[in-house]
Amino acid sequence: MVAPLYTTASGLLFHAGKILIITVGLPARGKTHISRALERYLRWTGVKTQVVSLGDYRRKTLGGAQKLPPDYFTLGEKSPETVALRQKVSDGCEQLIWDFFNAGGQVVIYDANNGTRERRQKIAEKFDKAGIHIVILESSCDNEELIMSNIRSVKISSPDYRTWDPEKAVADYYRRIKDHEIHYEPVEETTWPFVRVINVGEKIMVNSGHSLIEHSYKADSDLSAPGWDYAERLRDFVLDRRAKSLKARGMEAEDRRLVTKDGPRVKVVEKPQMAEINPGVWDGMTPDQVRKYYPDEWERFVNDPYAYRAPRAESYHDLCELERETEDLLIIGHASVIRCMLAYLIGLPASEIPAIEVARGDLIEVVPTSYGVHSQAYHFWDGPGRSNGGSGKDEHNFYENYAEDTQGKRRPEVEEAA
């Protein structure tokens, strides 16, 4: 079990901001179970969290299903009375969300179907405009045994079916599910970060180069349009540059395998060490924000940026590992990892690692020689995020901005190091 985190005087982990998690899914897909489990976990770690359940609020406000109009749970055309009742419940839930945030809460999990793109977009935009981070949590299940088990063990025991014959309750709820399936729209939009839980945890998908989410080391997002352009240009440039380099050494590209990704004579190697350095509680913060909110830790970091480890974070020292590889190797990783590797390969002291600038859009070729290492930076891409003249710099990537703020030596341009 994870250890409880500290809380600040306000009770907020202020570096993360306020977050609204909007659940999405057909009935009986485990949304409430997941919401309550997440609520317990976050509360245990010290985060002020609350589940706002549309179903619970509806029962508290309007009563059980037997007291509702017959068209309340069907989608499509509805009577004016039903439209008014549903709007009353929706507005009430949104007010509960606002009340919790205004009272100092940090995370709200909105437990509801939110099965249409229009519905969840409307809610998300409303809170996003107030500076609240949005995360979509979709629970998808195609296992009929799990669905029926959930209906029998949970749904028919709810206040909606009190006094009902169990079999009639199952049949009624199953009809409700089938009606929702007709109008349900799975989460495909990438406006907001989303997590998809399949078959109650059997598989989990997360949608967070130049990616759609830059400022968090944890993000594993889809590539943006510039990211895809970067990837394609990198592929073409690497193959061309490698062929020229090998030819200059009297070798052919076909004679040596390139260790990087799939393809003819290309080996796939994925390493968790290639992930961005974990900045811990500094995740998403600028150096100025760290200096303001963590003055003591900042002082220790400045005194020893290589070895100092921020609260719940990694240090550069933790990342300094390098596998031995006899084949040609293409390393694609985050800047903090590449800094460690360059320092190791070129022979820089560890204390200089945090100040090494790594420019996005440069391919750095490192070739061992008899008397040292030859390194050269080749520029191939001018897109968002370029340090020199490019747009789209991420102000919330702490380690990248620290390297630029120090105006350290551009070690990739050093040609020889003993």
CSV table of C-alpha atoms in Angstrom, one decimal:
chain,number,residue,atom,x,y,z
A,1,MET,CA,0.0,0.0,0.0
A,2,VAL,CA,1.3,3.4,-0.9
A,3,ALA,CA,2.4,5.6,2.0
A,4,PRO,CA,0.3,8.7,2.8
A,5,LEU,CA,1.7,11.9,1.2
A,6,TYR,CA,2.2,15.1,3.1
A,7,THR,CA,-0.4,17.9,2.8
A,8,THR,CA,0.2,21.6,2.7
A,9,ALA,CA,-1.4,24.1,5.1
A,10,SER,CA,-4.3,24.4,2.5
A,11,GLY,CA,-4.7,20.7,2.3
A,12,LEU,CA,-3.8,20.8,-1.4
A,13,LEU,CA,-0.9,19.3,-3.3
A,14,PHE,CA,-0.7,22.7,-5.0
A,15,HIS,CA,1.6,21.7,-7.8
A,16,ALA,CA,-1.0,19.5,-9.3
A,17,GLY,CA,-3.9,22.0,-9.4
A,18,LYS,CA,-7.6,21.1,-9.2
A,19,ILE,CA,-8.7,18.1,-11.2
A,20,LEU,CA,-12.2,16.9,-12.4
A,21,ILE,CA,-12.3,13.3,-13.5
A,22,ILE,CA,-15.3,12.6,-15.7
A,23,THR,CA,-16.4,9.0,-15.9
A,24,VAL,CA,-17.7,7.6,-19.1
A,25,GLY,CA,-19.4,4.2,-19.8
A,26,LEU,CA,-22.5,2.3,-20.3
A,27,PRO,CA,-24.5,1.2,-17.2
A,28,ALA,CA,-23.1,-1.8,-15.2
A,29,ARG,CA,-19.5,-1.3,-16.4
A,30,GLY,CA,-18.0,-0.7,-13.0
A,31,LYS,CA,-17.8,3.1,-13.1
A,32,THR,CA,-19.0,3.5,-9.5
A,33,HIS,CA,-16.6,0.7,-8.2
A,34,ILE,CA,-13.6,2.3,-9.9
A,35,SER,CA,-14.7,5.8,-8.7
A,36,ARG,CA,-14.9,4.8,-5.1
A,37,ALA,CA,-11.6,2.8,-5.2
A,38,LEU,CA,-9.9,5.9,-6.7
A,39,GLU,CA,-11.4,8.1,-4.1
A,40,ARG,CA,-10.1,5.9,-1.3
A,41,TYR,CA,-6.7,5.8,-2.8
A,42,LEU,CA,-6.4,9.5,-3.3
A,43,ARG,CA,-7.7,10.3,0.2
A,44,TRP,CA,-5.2,7.9,1.6
A,45,THR,CA,-2.4,9.7,-0.1
A,46,GLY,CA,-3.5,13.0,1.3
A,47,VAL,CA,-5.5,14.4,-1.6
A,48,LYS,CA,-8.8,16.0,-0.8
A,49,THR,CA,-11.1,14.0,-3.1
A,50,GLN,CA,-14.8,13.4,-3.4
A,51,VAL,CA,-17.1,11.3,-5.7
A,52,VAL,CA,-20.1,13.1,-7.0
A,53,SER,CA,-22.5,10.4,-8.1
A,54,LEU,CA,-25.3,11.4,-10.4
A,55,GLY,CA,-27.3,8.2,-9.6
A,56,ASP,CA,-27.0,8.8,-5.8
A,57,TYR,CA,-28.0,12.5,-6.2
A,58,ARG,CA,-31.0,11.6,-8.4
A,59,ARG,CA,-32.3,9.0,-5.9
A,60,LYS,CA,-31.8,11.5,-3.1
A,61,THR,CA,-33.6,14.3,-5.0
A,62,LEU,CA,-36.3,12.5,-7.0
A,63,GLY,CA,-36.5,9.1,-5.3
A,64,GLY,CA,-36.2,5.6,-6.8
A,65,ALA,CA,-36.8,4.6,-10.4
A,66,GLN,CA,-40.4,3.7,-9.6
A,67,LYS,CA,-41.2,7.3,-8.9
A,68,LEU,CA,-39.8,8.6,-12.3
A,69,PRO,CA,-41.6,9.1,-15.6
A,70,PRO,CA,-41.3,6.0,-17.9
A,71,ASP,CA,-39.1,7.8,-20.4
A,72,TYR,CA,-36.6,9.0,-17.8
A,73,PHE,CA,-34.0,6.3,-18.6
A,74,THR,CA,-34.6,6.1,-22.3
A,75,LEU,CA,-32.6,8.3,-24.7
A,76,GLY,CA,-34.0,10.3,-27.6
A,77,GLU,CA,-37.2,12.3,-27.4
A,78,LYS,CA,-38.5,13.0,-23.9
A,79,SER,CA,-41.5,14.7,-22.4
A,80,PRO,CA,-41.0,18.3,-21.1
A,81,GLU,CA,-41.4,16.9,-17.5
A,82,THR,CA,-38.6,14.4,-18.0
A,83,VAL,CA,-36.3,17.0,-19.6
A,84,ALA,CA,-36.8,19.3,-16.6
A,85,LEU,CA,-36.1,16.5,-14.1
A,86,ARG,CA,-33.0,15.4,-15.8
A,87,GLN,CA,-31.7,19.0,-16.0
A,88,LYS,CA,-32.4,19.5,-12.3
A,89,VAL,CA,-30.3,16.5,-11.4
A,90,SER,CA,-27.5,17.5,-13.8
A,91,ASP,CA,-27.4,21.1,-12.4
A,92,GLY,CA,-27.5,19.8,-8.9
A,93,CYS,CA,-24.5,17.5,-9.5
A,94,GLU,CA,-22.5,20.3,-11.1
A,95,GLN,CA,-23.2,22.6,-8.1
A,96,LEU,CA,-21.9,19.9,-5.8
A,97,ILE,CA,-18.7,19.8,-7.8
A,98,TRP,CA,-18.3,23.6,-7.6
A,99,ASP,CA,-19.0,23.6,-3.9
A,100,PHE,CA,-16.3,21.0,-3.2
A,101,PHE,CA,-13.7,22.9,-5.2
A,102,ASN,CA,-14.7,26.2,-3.6
A,103,ALA,CA,-14.4,24.6,-0.2
A,104,GLY,CA,-10.7,23.7,-0.8
A,105,GLY,CA,-11.1,20.3,-2.4
A,106,GLN,CA,-8.7,19.2,-5.1
A,107,VAL,CA,-10.1,16.2,-7.0
A,108,VAL,CA,-13.7,15.5,-7.9
A,109,ILE,CA,-14.7,12.2,-9.6
A,110,TYR,CA,-18.0,12.8,-11.5
A,111,ASP,CA,-19.6,9.3,-11.5
A,112,ALA,CA,-22.1,9.3,-14.4
A,113,ASN,CA,-22.7,7.7,-17.8
A,114,ASN,CA,-21.7,10.8,-19.9
A,115,GLY,CA,-22.1,8.5,-22.9
A,116,THR,CA,-22.3,11.1,-25.6
A,117,ARG,CA,-19.4,13.3,-26.8
A,118,GLU,CA,-21.6,16.4,-26.6
A,119,ARG,CA,-22.5,15.8,-23.0
A,120,ARG,CA,-19.0,15.2,-21.7
A,121,GLN,CA,-17.6,18.0,-23.8
A,122,LYS,CA,-20.1,20.5,-22.4
A,123,ILE,CA,-19.2,19.6,-18.8
A,124,ALA,CA,-15.4,19.6,-19.5
A,125,GLU,CA,-15.4,22.9,-21.2
A,126,LYS,CA,-17.4,24.6,-18.4
A,127,PHE,CA,-14.8,23.5,-15.7
A,128,ASP,CA,-11.8,23.9,-18.0
A,129,LYS,CA,-12.6,27.6,-18.4
A,130,ALA,CA,-12.3,27.9,-14.6
A,131,GLY,CA,-8.7,26.5,-14.7
A,132,ILE,CA,-9.7,23.0,-13.6
A,133,HIS,CA,-7.8,20.2,-15.2
A,134,ILE,CA,-10.0,17.6,-17.0
A,135,VAL,CA,-9.3,13.9,-17.2
A,136,ILE,CA,-11.8,11.5,-18.9
A,137,LEU,CA,-12.0,8.0,-17.3
A,138,GLU,CA,-13.9,5.5,-19.5
A,139,SER,CA,-14.9,2.1,-18.3
A,140,SER,CA,-15.5,-0.3,-21.1
A,141,CYS,CA,-16.6,-3.9,-20.8
A,142,ASP,CA,-17.5,-6.5,-23.4
A,143,ASN,CA,-17.5,-9.5,-21.1
A,144,GLU,CA,-21.2,-10.5,-20.7
A,145,GLU,CA,-20.5,-12.6,-17.6
A,146,LEU,CA,-19.0,-9.6,-15.8
A,147,ILE,CA,-21.9,-7.4,-16.9
A,148,MET,CA,-24.5,-9.8,-15.7
A,149,SER,CA,-22.6,-10.4,-12.5
A,150,ASN,CA,-22.6,-6.7,-11.8
A,151,ILE,CA,-26.3,-6.4,-12.5
A,152,ARG,CA,-27.2,-9.2,-10.2
A,153,SER,CA,-24.8,-8.4,-7.3
A,154,VAL,CA,-25.0,-4.6,-7.3
A,155,LYS,CA,-27.6,-3.0,-9.5
A,156,ILE,CA,-30.8,-4.9,-8.5
A,157,SER,CA,-30.0,-4.3,-4.9
A,158,SER,CA,-30.0,-0.5,-5.3
A,159,PRO,CA,-32.9,1.6,-4.0
A,160,ASP,CA,-34.2,1.8,-7.6
A,161,TYR,CA,-35.3,-1.9,-7.4
A,162,ARG,CA,-36.4,-2.2,-3.8
A,163,THR,CA,-39.4,-4.6,-3.6
A,164,TRP,CA,-38.9,-5.7,-7.2
A,165,ASP,CA,-38.8,-9.3,-8.2
A,166,PRO,CA,-35.1,-10.0,-8.9
A,167,GLU,CA,-35.6,-11.5,-12.4
A,168,LYS,CA,-37.9,-8.6,-13.4
A,169,ALA,CA,-35.3,-6.2,-12.0
A,170,VAL,CA,-32.5,-7.8,-14.1
A,171,ALA,CA,-34.7,-7.7,-17.2
A,172,ASP,CA,-35.6,-4.0,-16.7
A,173,TYR,CA,-32.0,-3.0,-16.1
A,174,TYR,CA,-30.8,-5.0,-19.1
A,175,ARG,CA,-33.3,-3.1,-21.2
A,176,ARG,CA,-31.9,0.2,-19.9
A,177,ILE,CA,-28.4,-0.9,-21.0
A,178,LYS,CA,-29.5,-1.9,-24.5
A,179,ASP,CA,-31.2,1.5,-24.9
A,180,HIS,CA,-28.0,3.3,-23.9
A,181,GLU,CA,-25.9,1.2,-26.3
A,182,ILE,CA,-27.8,2.6,-29.3
A,183,HIS,CA,-26.7,6.2,-28.5
A,184,TYR,CA,-23.3,5.5,-26.8
A,185,GLU,CA,-20.2,7.2,-28.2
A,186,PRO,CA,-16.9,5.7,-27.0
A,187,VAL,CA,-14.2,8.2,-26.1
A,188,GLU,CA,-12.2,8.9,-29.3
A,189,GLU,CA,-11.7,12.7,-28.9
A,190,THR,CA,-8.3,13.8,-27.7
A,191,THR,CA,-9.3,17.2,-26.4
A,192,TRP,CA,-8.6,16.0,-22.9
A,193,PRO,CA,-6.3,13.3,-21.4
A,194,PHE,CA,-8.2,10.1,-20.9
A,195,VAL,CA,-7.8,6.7,-19.3
A,196,ARG,CA,-9.7,3.6,-20.6
A,197,VAL,CA,-10.2,0.7,-18.2
A,198,ILE,CA,-11.3,-2.4,-20.1
A,199,ASN,CA,-13.2,-5.3,-18.4
A,200,VAL,CA,-12.7,-3.8,-14.9
A,201,GLY,CA,-8.9,-3.7,-15.0
A,202,GLU,CA,-8.1,-6.5,-17.5
A,203,LYS,CA,-6.4,-3.8,-19.6
A,204,ILE,CA,-5.8,-0.1,-19.1
A,205,MET,CA,-5.1,2.4,-21.9
A,206,VAL,CA,-3.7,5.9,-21.3
A,207,ASN,CA,-3.7,8.8,-23.7
A,208,SER,CA,-1.9,11.7,-22.2
A,209,GLY,CA,8.4,13.3,-30.0
A,210,HIS,CA,6.4,16.4,-29.5
A,211,SER,CA,3.4,15.1,-27.8
A,212,LEU,CA,0.0,16.2,-26.7
A,213,ILE,CA,1.1,16.4,-23.1
A,214,GLU,CA,4.6,17.8,-22.6
A,215,HIS,CA,4.8,19.1,-19.0
A,216,SER,CA,4.5,15.8,-17.0
A,217,TYR,CA,7.1,13.1,-16.9
A,218,LYS,CA,4.3,10.5,-16.5
A,219,ALA,CA,2.5,11.4,-19.6
A,220,ASP,CA,2.4,8.7,-22.3
A,221,SER,CA,0.4,10.6,-24.9
A,222,ASP,CA,-0.2,10.4,-28.6
A,223,LEU,CA,2.1,12.3,-30.8
A,224,SER,CA,0.8,15.7,-32.0
A,225,ALA,CA,1.0,16.7,-35.7
A,226,PRO,CA,4.5,18.2,-35.2
A,227,GLY,CA,5.5,15.0,-33.3
A,228,TRP,CA,4.6,12.8,-36.3
A,229,ASP,CA,6.5,15.2,-38.6
A,230,TYR,CA,9.5,15.0,-36.2
A,231,ALA,CA,9.4,11.2,-36.1
A,232,GLU,CA,9.3,10.8,-39.9
A,233,ARG,CA,12.1,13.3,-40.5
A,234,LEU,CA,14.2,11.6,-37.8
A,235,ARG,CA,13.7,8.2,-39.4
A,236,ASP,CA,14.8,9.5,-42.9
A,237,PHE,CA,17.7,11.5,-41.5
A,238,VAL,CA,19.0,8.7,-39.3
A,239,LEU,CA,19.0,6.2,-42.2
A,240,ASP,CA,20.7,8.6,-44.5
A,241,ARG,CA,23.3,9.8,-42.0
A,242,ARG,CA,24.0,6.2,-40.9
A,243,ALA,CA,24.6,5.1,-44.5
A,244,LYS,CA,27.1,7.9,-45.1
A,245,SER,CA,28.9,7.3,-41.8
A,246,LEU,CA,29.3,3.6,-42.5
A,247,LYS,CA,30.4,4.2,-46.1
A,248,ALA,CA,33.1,6.6,-44.8
A,249,ARG,CA,34.4,3.7,-42.6
A,250,GLY,CA,34.3,1.2,-45.5
A,251,MET,CA,31.1,-0.6,-44.4
A,252,GLU,CA,27.6,-1.0,-45.8
A,253,ALA,CA,24.5,-0.4,-43.8
A,254,GLU,CA,23.1,-3.8,-44.7
A,255,ASP,CA,26.1,-5.4,-43.0
A,256,ARG,CA,25.3,-4.0,-39.5
A,257,ARG,CA,22.1,-4.2,-37.5
A,258,LEU,CA,20.6,-1.0,-36.1
A,259,VAL,CA,19.2,-1.5,-32.7
A,260,THR,CA,16.1,0.8,-32.3
A,261,LYS,CA,12.7,-0.3,-33.6
A,262,ASP,CA,11.0,-2.8,-35.9
A,263,GLY,CA,12.0,-3.3,-39.5
A,264,PRO,CA,14.5,-5.3,-41.6
A,265,ARG,CA,17.7,-5.9,-39.6
A,266,VAL,CA,16.4,-3.6,-36.9
A,267,LYS,CA,16.1,-4.8,-33.3
A,268,VAL,CA,13.4,-3.6,-30.8
A,269,VAL,CA,14.7,-2.7,-27.4
A,270,GLU,CA,12.5,-0.8,-24.9
A,271,LYS,CA,14.0,0.3,-21.6
A,272,PRO,CA,12.1,2.0,-18.7
A,273,GLN,CA,15.3,4.0,-18.1
A,274,MET,CA,14.5,5.9,-21.3
A,275,ALA,CA,11.5,7.6,-19.6
A,276,GLU,CA,11.9,11.2,-18.4
A,277,ILE,CA,13.4,11.7,-15.0
A,278,ASN,CA,10.8,11.7,-12.3
A,279,PRO,CA,10.7,15.3,-10.8
A,280,GLY,CA,8.5,14.1,-7.9
A,281,VAL,CA,6.5,16.9,-6.3
A,282,TRP,CA,8.1,19.4,-8.8
A,283,ASP,CA,6.3,17.7,-11.7
A,284,GLY,CA,4.8,20.4,-14.0
A,285,MET,CA,6.5,23.3,-12.2
A,286,THR,CA,8.9,25.9,-13.6
A,287,PRO,CA,12.3,26.6,-11.8
A,288,ASP,CA,10.8,29.9,-10.6
A,289,GLN,CA,7.8,28.1,-9.0
A,290,VAL,CA,10.1,25.5,-7.3
A,291,ARG,CA,12.3,28.4,-6.0
A,292,LYS,CA,9.2,30.0,-4.6
A,293,TYR,CA,7.3,27.1,-3.1
A,294,TYR,CA,10.3,24.9,-2.1
A,295,PRO,CA,13.1,27.3,-1.1
A,296,ASP,CA,14.9,24.8,1.1
A,297,GLU,CA,14.9,22.0,-1.4
A,298,TRP,CA,15.8,24.4,-4.2
A,299,GLU,CA,18.9,25.5,-2.3
A,300,ARG,CA,20.0,21.9,-1.9
A,301,PHE,CA,19.3,21.2,-5.5
A,302,VAL,CA,21.4,24.2,-6.7
A,303,ASN,CA,24.3,23.1,-4.5
A,304,ASP,CA,24.3,19.6,-6.0
A,305,PRO,CA,21.9,19.3,-9.0
A,306,TYR,CA,23.4,16.0,-10.1
A,307,ALA,CA,22.9,14.0,-6.9
A,308,TYR,CA,20.0,15.9,-5.1
A,309,ARG,CA,16.7,14.1,-5.2
A,310,ALA,CA,13.6,16.2,-4.8
A,311,PRO,CA,10.7,14.9,-2.6
A,312,ARG,CA,9.3,11.7,-4.2
A,313,ALA,CA,11.7,12.1,-7.2
A,314,GLU,CA,14.7,10.7,-9.0
A,315,SER,CA,18.1,12.4,-9.3
A,316,TYR,CA,20.4,12.3,-12.4
A,317,HIS,CA,22.5,9.9,-10.4
A,318,ASP,CA,19.6,7.4,-10.4
A,319,LEU,CA,19.5,7.5,-14.2
A,320,CYS,CA,23.2,6.9,-15.0
A,321,GLU,CA,23.0,3.4,-16.4
A,322,LEU,CA,24.1,2.3,-19.8
A,323,GLU,CA,23.8,-1.2,-21.4
A,324,ARG,CA,26.7,-2.5,-23.4
A,325,GLU,CA,25.8,-2.9,-27.0
A,326,THR,CA,28.0,-4.1,-29.9
A,327,GLU,CA,25.6,-3.1,-32.7
A,328,ASP,CA,24.9,0.4,-34.0
A,329,LEU,CA,22.4,1.9,-31.5
A,330,LEU,CA,19.8,4.6,-32.0
A,331,ILE,CA,18.6,6.0,-28.7
A,332,ILE,CA,15.3,7.8,-28.5
A,333,GLY,CA,14.7,9.2,-25.1
A,334,HIS,CA,13.9,12.2,-23.0
A,335,ALA,CA,16.4,14.9,-22.6
A,336,SER,CA,17.4,14.2,-19.0
A,337,VAL,CA,18.3,10.6,-20.0
A,338,ILE,CA,20.3,11.7,-23.0
A,339,ARG,CA,22.2,14.2,-20.9
A,340,CYS,CA,23.4,11.3,-18.6
A,341,MET,CA,24.4,9.2,-21.6
A,342,LEU,CA,26.3,12.1,-23.3
A,343,ALA,CA,28.2,12.8,-20.1
A,344,TYR,CA,29.1,9.2,-19.8
A,345,LEU,CA,30.1,8.7,-23.4
A,346,ILE,CA,32.0,12.0,-23.9
A,347,GLY,CA,33.6,11.8,-20.5
A,348,LEU,CA,32.2,14.8,-18.7
A,349,PRO,CA,32.1,14.9,-14.9
A,350,ALA,CA,28.8,14.0,-13.4
A,351,SER,CA,28.4,17.5,-11.9
A,352,GLU,CA,28.0,19.0,-15.3
A,353,ILE,CA,25.1,16.7,-16.4
A,354,PRO,CA,22.2,19.1,-15.4
A,355,ALA,CA,23.7,21.9,-17.4
A,356,ILE,CA,24.0,20.1,-20.7
A,357,GLU,CA,21.6,21.5,-23.3
A,358,VAL,CA,19.9,19.0,-25.6
A,359,ALA,CA,18.3,20.7,-28.5
A,360,ARG,CA,15.1,19.1,-29.9
A,361,GLY,CA,15.6,18.6,-33.6
A,362,ASP,CA,19.2,17.6,-33.4
A,363,LEU,CA,20.6,14.1,-34.0
A,364,ILE,CA,23.8,13.6,-31.9
A,365,GLU,CA,26.2,11.1,-33.4
A,366,VAL,CA,28.7,9.6,-31.0
A,367,VAL,CA,31.5,7.4,-32.4
A,368,PRO,CA,34.3,5.8,-30.3
A,369,THR,CA,37.7,6.4,-31.7
A,370,SER,CA,41.1,5.0,-30.7
A,371,TYR,CA,42.0,8.1,-28.6
A,372,GLY,CA,38.6,9.2,-27.3
A,373,VAL,CA,35.1,9.9,-28.6
A,374,HIS,CA,34.1,11.9,-31.7
A,375,SER,CA,30.7,13.5,-31.3
A,376,GLN,CA,28.8,15.8,-33.7
A,377,ALA,CA,25.3,17.3,-33.6
A,378,TYR,CA,23.3,17.3,-36.9
A,379,HIS,CA,20.3,19.5,-37.2
A,380,PHE,CA,17.3,18.0,-39.0
A,381,TRP,CA,14.0,19.6,-37.7
A,382,ASP,CA,12.7,23.1,-37.0
A,383,GLY,CA,9.5,22.6,-35.1
A,384,PRO,CA,7.8,23.5,-31.9
A,385,GLY,CA,10.1,23.2,-28.8
A,386,ARG,CA,13.4,24.1,-30.5
A,387,SER,CA,15.5,26.0,-28.0
A,388,ASN,CA,16.9,28.3,-30.6
A,389,GLY,CA,14.2,30.1,-32.4
A,390,GLY,CA,11.5,27.4,-32.3
A,391,SER,CA,8.1,28.0,-30.8
A,392,GLY,CA,6.2,25.9,-28.3
A,393,LYS,CA,8.7,25.8,-25.5
A,394,ASP,CA,7.1,24.0,-22.5
A,395,GLU,CA,7.5,26.4,-19.5
A,396,HIS,CA,6.5,23.6,-17.1
A,397,ASN,CA,9.3,21.1,-17.9
A,398,PHE,CA,11.5,21.7,-14.9
A,399,TYR,CA,14.7,19.9,-15.9
A,400,GLU,CA,14.7,21.2,-19.5
A,401,ASN,CA,14.3,24.8,-18.3
A,402,TYR,CA,16.9,24.4,-15.6
A,403,ALA,CA,19.5,23.3,-18.3
A,404,GLU,CA,18.6,26.3,-20.4
A,405,ASP,CA,18.6,28.8,-17.5
A,406,THR,CA,22.1,27.8,-16.5
A,407,GLN,CA,23.3,28.5,-20.1
A,408,GLY,CA,25.6,25.5,-19.7
A,409,LYS,CA,28.1,24.4,-22.3
A,410,ARG,CA,26.6,22.8,-25.4
A,411,ARG,CA,28.6,19.6,-24.9
A,412,PRO,CA,27.0,17.8,-27.9
A,413,GLU,CA,29.1,20.2,-30.1
A,414,VAL,CA,32.4,19.1,-28.5
A,415,GLU,CA,34.2,17.0,-31.1
A,416,GLU,CA,36.8,15.2,-29.0
A,417,ALA,CA,37.0,14.3,-25.4
A,418,ALA,CA,39.8,12.2,-24.0
